[in-house]
mmCIF file of C-alpha atoms in Angstrom:
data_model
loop_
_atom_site.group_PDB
_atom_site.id
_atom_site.type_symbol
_atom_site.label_atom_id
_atom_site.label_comp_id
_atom_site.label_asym_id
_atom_site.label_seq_id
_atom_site.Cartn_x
_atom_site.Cartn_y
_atom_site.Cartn_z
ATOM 1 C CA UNK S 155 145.622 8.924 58.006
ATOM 2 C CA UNK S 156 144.255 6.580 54.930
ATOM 3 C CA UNK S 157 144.883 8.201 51.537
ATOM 4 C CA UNK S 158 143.712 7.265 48.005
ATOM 5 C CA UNK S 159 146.473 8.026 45.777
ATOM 6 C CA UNK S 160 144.274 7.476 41.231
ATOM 7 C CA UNK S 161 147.020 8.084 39.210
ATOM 8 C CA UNK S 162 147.462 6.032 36.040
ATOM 9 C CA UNK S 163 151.220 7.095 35.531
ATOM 10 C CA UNK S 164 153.090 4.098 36.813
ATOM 11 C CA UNK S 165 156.102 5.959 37.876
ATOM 12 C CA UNK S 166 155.021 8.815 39.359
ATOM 13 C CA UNK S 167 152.123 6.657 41.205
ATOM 14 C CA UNK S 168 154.842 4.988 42.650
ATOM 15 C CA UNK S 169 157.246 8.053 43.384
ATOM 16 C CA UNK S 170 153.914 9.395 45.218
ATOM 17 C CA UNK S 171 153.278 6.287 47.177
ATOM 18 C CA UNK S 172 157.208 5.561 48.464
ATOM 19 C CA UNK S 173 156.813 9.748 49.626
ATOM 20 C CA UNK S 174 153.578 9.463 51.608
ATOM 21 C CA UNK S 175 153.789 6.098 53.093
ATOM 22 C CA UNK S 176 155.990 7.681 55.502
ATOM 23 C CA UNK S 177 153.313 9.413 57.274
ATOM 24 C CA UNK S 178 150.340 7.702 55.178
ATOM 25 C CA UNK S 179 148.776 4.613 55.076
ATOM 26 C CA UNK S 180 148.492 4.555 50.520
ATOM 27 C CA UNK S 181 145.990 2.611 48.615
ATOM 28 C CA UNK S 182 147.567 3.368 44.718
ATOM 29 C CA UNK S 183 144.670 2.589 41.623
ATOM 30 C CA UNK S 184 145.261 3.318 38.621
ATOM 31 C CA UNK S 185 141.728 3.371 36.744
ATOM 32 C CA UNK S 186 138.011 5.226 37.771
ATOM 33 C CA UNK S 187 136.857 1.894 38.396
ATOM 34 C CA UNK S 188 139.559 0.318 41.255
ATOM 35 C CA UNK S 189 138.802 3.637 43.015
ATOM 36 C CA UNK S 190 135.358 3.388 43.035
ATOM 37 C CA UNK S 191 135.328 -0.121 44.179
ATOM 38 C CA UNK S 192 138.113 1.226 47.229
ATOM 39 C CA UNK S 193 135.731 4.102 47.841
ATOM 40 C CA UNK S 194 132.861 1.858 48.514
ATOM 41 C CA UNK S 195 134.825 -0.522 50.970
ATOM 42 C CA UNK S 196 137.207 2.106 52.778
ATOM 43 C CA UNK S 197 137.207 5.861 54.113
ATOM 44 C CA UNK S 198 140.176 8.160 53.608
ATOM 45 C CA UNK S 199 141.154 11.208 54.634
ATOM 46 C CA UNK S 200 142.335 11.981 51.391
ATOM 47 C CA UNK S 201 141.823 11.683 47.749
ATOM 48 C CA UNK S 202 144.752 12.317 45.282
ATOM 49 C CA UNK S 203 142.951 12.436 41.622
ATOM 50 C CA UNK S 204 144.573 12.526 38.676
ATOM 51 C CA UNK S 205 141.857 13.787 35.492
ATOM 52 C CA UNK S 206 143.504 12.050 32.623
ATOM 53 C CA UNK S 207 142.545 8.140 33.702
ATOM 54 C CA UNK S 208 142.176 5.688 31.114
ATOM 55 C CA UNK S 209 137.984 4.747 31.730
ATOM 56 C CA UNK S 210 136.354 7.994 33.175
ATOM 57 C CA UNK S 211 136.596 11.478 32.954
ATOM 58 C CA UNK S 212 138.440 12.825 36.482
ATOM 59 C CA UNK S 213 136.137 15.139 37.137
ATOM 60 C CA UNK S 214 133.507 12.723 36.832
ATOM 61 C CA UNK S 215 135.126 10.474 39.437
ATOM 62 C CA UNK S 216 135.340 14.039 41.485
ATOM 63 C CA UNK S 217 131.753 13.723 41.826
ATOM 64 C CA UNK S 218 131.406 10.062 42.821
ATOM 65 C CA UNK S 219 134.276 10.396 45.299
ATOM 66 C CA UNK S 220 132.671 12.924 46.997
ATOM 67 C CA UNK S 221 129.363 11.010 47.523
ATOM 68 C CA UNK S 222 131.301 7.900 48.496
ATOM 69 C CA UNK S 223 133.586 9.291 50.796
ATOM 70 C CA UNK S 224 132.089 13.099 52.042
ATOM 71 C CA UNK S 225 134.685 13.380 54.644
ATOM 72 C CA UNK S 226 137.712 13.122 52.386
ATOM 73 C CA UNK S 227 139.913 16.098 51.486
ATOM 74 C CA UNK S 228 139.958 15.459 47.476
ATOM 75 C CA UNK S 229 143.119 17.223 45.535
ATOM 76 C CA UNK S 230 143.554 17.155 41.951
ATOM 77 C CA UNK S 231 146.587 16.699 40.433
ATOM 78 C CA UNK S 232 146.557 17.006 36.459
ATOM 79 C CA UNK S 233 148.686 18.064 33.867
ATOM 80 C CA UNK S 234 145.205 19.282 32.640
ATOM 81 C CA UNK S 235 146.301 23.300 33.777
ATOM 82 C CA UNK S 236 142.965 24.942 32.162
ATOM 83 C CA UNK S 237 141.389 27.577 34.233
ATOM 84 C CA UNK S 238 137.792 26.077 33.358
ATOM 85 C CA UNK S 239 139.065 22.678 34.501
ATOM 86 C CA UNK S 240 140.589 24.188 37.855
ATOM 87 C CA UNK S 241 137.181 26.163 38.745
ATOM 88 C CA UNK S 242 134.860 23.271 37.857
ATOM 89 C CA UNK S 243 136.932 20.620 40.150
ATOM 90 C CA UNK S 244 136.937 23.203 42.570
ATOM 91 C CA UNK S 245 133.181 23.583 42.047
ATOM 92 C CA UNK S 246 132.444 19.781 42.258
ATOM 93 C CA UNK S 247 134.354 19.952 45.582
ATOM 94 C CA UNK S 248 138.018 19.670 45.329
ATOM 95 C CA UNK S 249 140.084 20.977 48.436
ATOM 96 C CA UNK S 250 142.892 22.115 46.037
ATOM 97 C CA UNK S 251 144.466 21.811 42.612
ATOM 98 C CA UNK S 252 147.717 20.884 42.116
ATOM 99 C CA UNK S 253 149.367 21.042 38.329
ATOM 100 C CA UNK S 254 151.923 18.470 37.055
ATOM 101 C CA UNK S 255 154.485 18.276 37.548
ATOM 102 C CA UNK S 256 154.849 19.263 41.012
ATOM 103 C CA UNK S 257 156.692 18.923 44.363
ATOM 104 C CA UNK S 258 156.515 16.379 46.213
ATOM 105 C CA UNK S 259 157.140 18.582 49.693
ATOM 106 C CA UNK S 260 154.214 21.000 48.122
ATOM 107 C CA UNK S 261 151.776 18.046 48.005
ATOM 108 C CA UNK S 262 152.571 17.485 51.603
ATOM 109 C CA UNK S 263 152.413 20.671 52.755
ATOM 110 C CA UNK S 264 149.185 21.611 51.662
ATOM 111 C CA UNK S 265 147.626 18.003 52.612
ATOM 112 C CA UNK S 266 148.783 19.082 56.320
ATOM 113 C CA UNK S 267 147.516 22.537 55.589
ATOM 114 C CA UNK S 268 144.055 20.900 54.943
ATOM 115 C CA UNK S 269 144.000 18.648 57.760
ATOM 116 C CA UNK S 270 144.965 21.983 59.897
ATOM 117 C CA UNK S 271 142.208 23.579 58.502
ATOM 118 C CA UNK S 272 139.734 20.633 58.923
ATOM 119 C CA UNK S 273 140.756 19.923 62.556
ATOM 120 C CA UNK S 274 141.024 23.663 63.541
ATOM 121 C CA UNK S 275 144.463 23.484 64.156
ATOM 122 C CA UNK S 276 146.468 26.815 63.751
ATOM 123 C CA UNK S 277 149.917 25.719 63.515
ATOM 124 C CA UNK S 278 151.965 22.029 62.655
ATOM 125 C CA UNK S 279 152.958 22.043 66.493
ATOM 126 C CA UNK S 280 150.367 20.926 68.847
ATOM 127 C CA UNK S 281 149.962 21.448 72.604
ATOM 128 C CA UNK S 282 148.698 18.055 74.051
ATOM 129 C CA UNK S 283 148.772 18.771 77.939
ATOM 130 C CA UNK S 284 152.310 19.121 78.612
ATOM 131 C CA UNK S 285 153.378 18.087 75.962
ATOM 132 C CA UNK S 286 153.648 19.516 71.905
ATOM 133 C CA UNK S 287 152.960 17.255 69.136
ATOM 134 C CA UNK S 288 154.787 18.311 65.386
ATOM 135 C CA UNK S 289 152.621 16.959 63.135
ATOM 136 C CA UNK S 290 155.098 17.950 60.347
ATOM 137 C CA UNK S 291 158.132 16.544 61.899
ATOM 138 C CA UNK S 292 156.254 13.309 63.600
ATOM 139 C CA UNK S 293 158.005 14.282 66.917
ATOM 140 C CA UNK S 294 156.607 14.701 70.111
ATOM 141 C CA UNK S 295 158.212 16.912 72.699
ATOM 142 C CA UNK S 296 158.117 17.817 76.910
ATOM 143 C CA UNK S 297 159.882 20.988 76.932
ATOM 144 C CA UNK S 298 163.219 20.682 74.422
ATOM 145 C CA UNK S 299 163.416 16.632 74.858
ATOM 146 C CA UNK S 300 162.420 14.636 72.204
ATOM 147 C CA UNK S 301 160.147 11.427 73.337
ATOM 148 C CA UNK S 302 160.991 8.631 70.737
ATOM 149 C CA UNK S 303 157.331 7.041 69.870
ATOM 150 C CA UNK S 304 157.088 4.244 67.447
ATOM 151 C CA UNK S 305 155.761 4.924 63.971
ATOM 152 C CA UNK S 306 152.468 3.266 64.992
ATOM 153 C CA UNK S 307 152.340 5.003 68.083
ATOM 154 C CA UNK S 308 152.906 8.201 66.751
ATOM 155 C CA UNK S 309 149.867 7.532 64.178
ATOM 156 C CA UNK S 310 147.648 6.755 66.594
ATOM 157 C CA UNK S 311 148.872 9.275 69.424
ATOM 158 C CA UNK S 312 148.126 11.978 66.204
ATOM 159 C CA UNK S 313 145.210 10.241 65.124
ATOM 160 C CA UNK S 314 143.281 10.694 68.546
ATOM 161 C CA UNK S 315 144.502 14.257 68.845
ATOM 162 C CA UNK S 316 143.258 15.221 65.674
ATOM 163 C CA UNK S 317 139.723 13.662 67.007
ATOM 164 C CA UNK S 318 140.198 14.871 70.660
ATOM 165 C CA UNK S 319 137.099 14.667 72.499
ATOM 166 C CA UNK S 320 135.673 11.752 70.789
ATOM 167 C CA UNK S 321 135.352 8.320 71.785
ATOM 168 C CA UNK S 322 137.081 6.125 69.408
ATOM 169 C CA UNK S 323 136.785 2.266 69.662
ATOM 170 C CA UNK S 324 139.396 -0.313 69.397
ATOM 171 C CA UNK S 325 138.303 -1.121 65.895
ATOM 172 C CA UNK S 326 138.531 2.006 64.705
ATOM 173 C CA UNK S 327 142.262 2.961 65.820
ATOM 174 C CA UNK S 328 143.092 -1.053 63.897
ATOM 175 C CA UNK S 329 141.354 -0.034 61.088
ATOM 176 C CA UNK S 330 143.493 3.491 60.910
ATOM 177 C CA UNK S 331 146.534 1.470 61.749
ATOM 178 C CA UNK S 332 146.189 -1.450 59.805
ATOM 179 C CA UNK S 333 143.533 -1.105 57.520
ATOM 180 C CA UNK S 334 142.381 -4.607 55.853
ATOM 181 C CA UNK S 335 144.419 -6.580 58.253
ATOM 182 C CA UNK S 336 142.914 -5.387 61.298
ATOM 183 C CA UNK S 337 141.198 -8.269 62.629
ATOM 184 C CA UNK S 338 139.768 -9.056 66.163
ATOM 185 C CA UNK S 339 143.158 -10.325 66.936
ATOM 186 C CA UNK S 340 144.404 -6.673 66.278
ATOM 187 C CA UNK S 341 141.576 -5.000 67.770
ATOM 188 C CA UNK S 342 141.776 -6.287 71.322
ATOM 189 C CA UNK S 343 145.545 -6.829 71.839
ATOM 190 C CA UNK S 344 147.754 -4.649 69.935
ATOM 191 C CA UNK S 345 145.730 -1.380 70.083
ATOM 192 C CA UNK S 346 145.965 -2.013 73.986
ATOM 193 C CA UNK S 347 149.461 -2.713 73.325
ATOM 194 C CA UNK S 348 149.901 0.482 71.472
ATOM 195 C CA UNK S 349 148.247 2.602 74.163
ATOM 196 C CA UNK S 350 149.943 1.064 76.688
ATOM 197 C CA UNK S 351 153.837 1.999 75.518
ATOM 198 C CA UNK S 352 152.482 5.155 74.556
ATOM 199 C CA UNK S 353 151.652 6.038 78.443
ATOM 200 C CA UNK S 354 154.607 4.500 79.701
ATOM 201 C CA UNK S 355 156.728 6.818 77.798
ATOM 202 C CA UNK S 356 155.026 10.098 78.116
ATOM 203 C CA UNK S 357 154.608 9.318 81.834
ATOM 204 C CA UNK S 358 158.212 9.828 82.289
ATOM 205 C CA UNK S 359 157.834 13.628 81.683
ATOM 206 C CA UNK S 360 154.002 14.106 82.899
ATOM 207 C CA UNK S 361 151.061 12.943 83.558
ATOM 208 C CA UNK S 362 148.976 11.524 80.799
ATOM 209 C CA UNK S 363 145.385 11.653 82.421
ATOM 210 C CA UNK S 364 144.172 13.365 79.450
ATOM 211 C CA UNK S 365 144.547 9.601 77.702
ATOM 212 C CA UNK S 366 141.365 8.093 78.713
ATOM 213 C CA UNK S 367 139.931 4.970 78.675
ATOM 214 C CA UNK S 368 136.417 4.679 77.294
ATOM 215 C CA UNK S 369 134.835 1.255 79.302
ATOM 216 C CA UNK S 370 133.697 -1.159 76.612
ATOM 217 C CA UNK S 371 134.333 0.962 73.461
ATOM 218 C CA UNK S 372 137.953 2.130 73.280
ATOM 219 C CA UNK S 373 140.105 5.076 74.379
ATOM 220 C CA UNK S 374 140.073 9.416 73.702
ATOM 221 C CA UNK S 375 141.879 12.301 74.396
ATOM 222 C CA UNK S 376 140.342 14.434 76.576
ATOM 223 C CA UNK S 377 141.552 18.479 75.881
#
């Protein structure tokens, strides 16, 4: 998943970014105006917005975010802990609120309680035929063995799952992978690649038949 991390306090921008990039793929700005210009080129999942930026009010940004990118999962984080402020982002359609300072583990958490939410998931662990997928964890189990996946596998084994049922084409597993340097290069070797190793290993345990390939467009998981 792509986040947006707006956050004009250099160190804990960067405490924030070193944290997520170990299940995220991080884009750090530190002004209204970089975000906007991100927000126009790229889609995220999620939005981290800080209120007190240098050039624009954060709620202000709330409301551009949220035309630019509608599918995001916006959460404010602000030393700004007014309960007009928390109602009105909420209003202007924040996901959550998060006061400074904070945990890092609680920002995590409730980003995977949102994406549980969004995708209909009821719990981190994930049933993927005979297999269960922690989210949380970034493990992916047959019975009590742990299968060792890649980091890029596991993204995009997660990635389809949390879009199961739906085509997705080579470009858009690169693009979720590796963002601005996916290339055609990417897109018709590596994703292949990917999907590949990811069969070979599951298919140890079970069968995998619920990893499809989609003729001309790209691959799904079929649940």
């Amino acid at each position: 998943m792509k986040v947006l991390i707006i956050e004009d306090e250099k160190s804990m921008a960067a405490e924030m970014e070193a944290f997520l990039k170990k299940a995220y793929r991080c884009d750090l700005v530190a002004s209204a105006r970089q975000a906007i210009d991100r927000l126009e080129d790229t889609t995220y999942d999620f939005v981290l917005l800080d209120l007190g930026l240098p050039d624009m009010d954060g709620l202000q940004l709330l409301q551009q975010a949220r035309k630019l990118c509608p599918e995001a999962a916006c959460i404010i984080l602000t030393a700004r802990g007014q309960l007009e402020d928390r109602i009105k982002g909420l209003d202007l359609g924040a996901d959550d609120y998060l006061p400074k300072p904070f945990s890092l583990l609680e920002l995590q958490s409730r980003m995977q309680a949102i994406s549980r939410r969004k995708f209909g998931l009821q719990d981190v662990l994930v049933p993927l035929g005979d297999f269960n997928v922690d989210l949380q964890k970034r493990n992916v189990y047959f019975e009590q063995t742990e299968i060792t996946l890649s980091r890029k596998e596991f993204d995009l084994l997660s990635y389809m799952l949390l879009h199961k049922n739906r085509p997705l084409s080579r470009m858009q597993l690169s693009d979720h992978i590796w963002g601005d340097l996916a290339d055609d290069e990417y897109d018709s070797n590596y994703i292949d690649v990917h999907i590949k190793n990811i069969r070979r290993k599951l298919s140890a345990y079970a069968a995998v038949d619920w990893l499809q390939t989609i003729r001309h467009v790209g691959y799904k998981i079929k649940i």
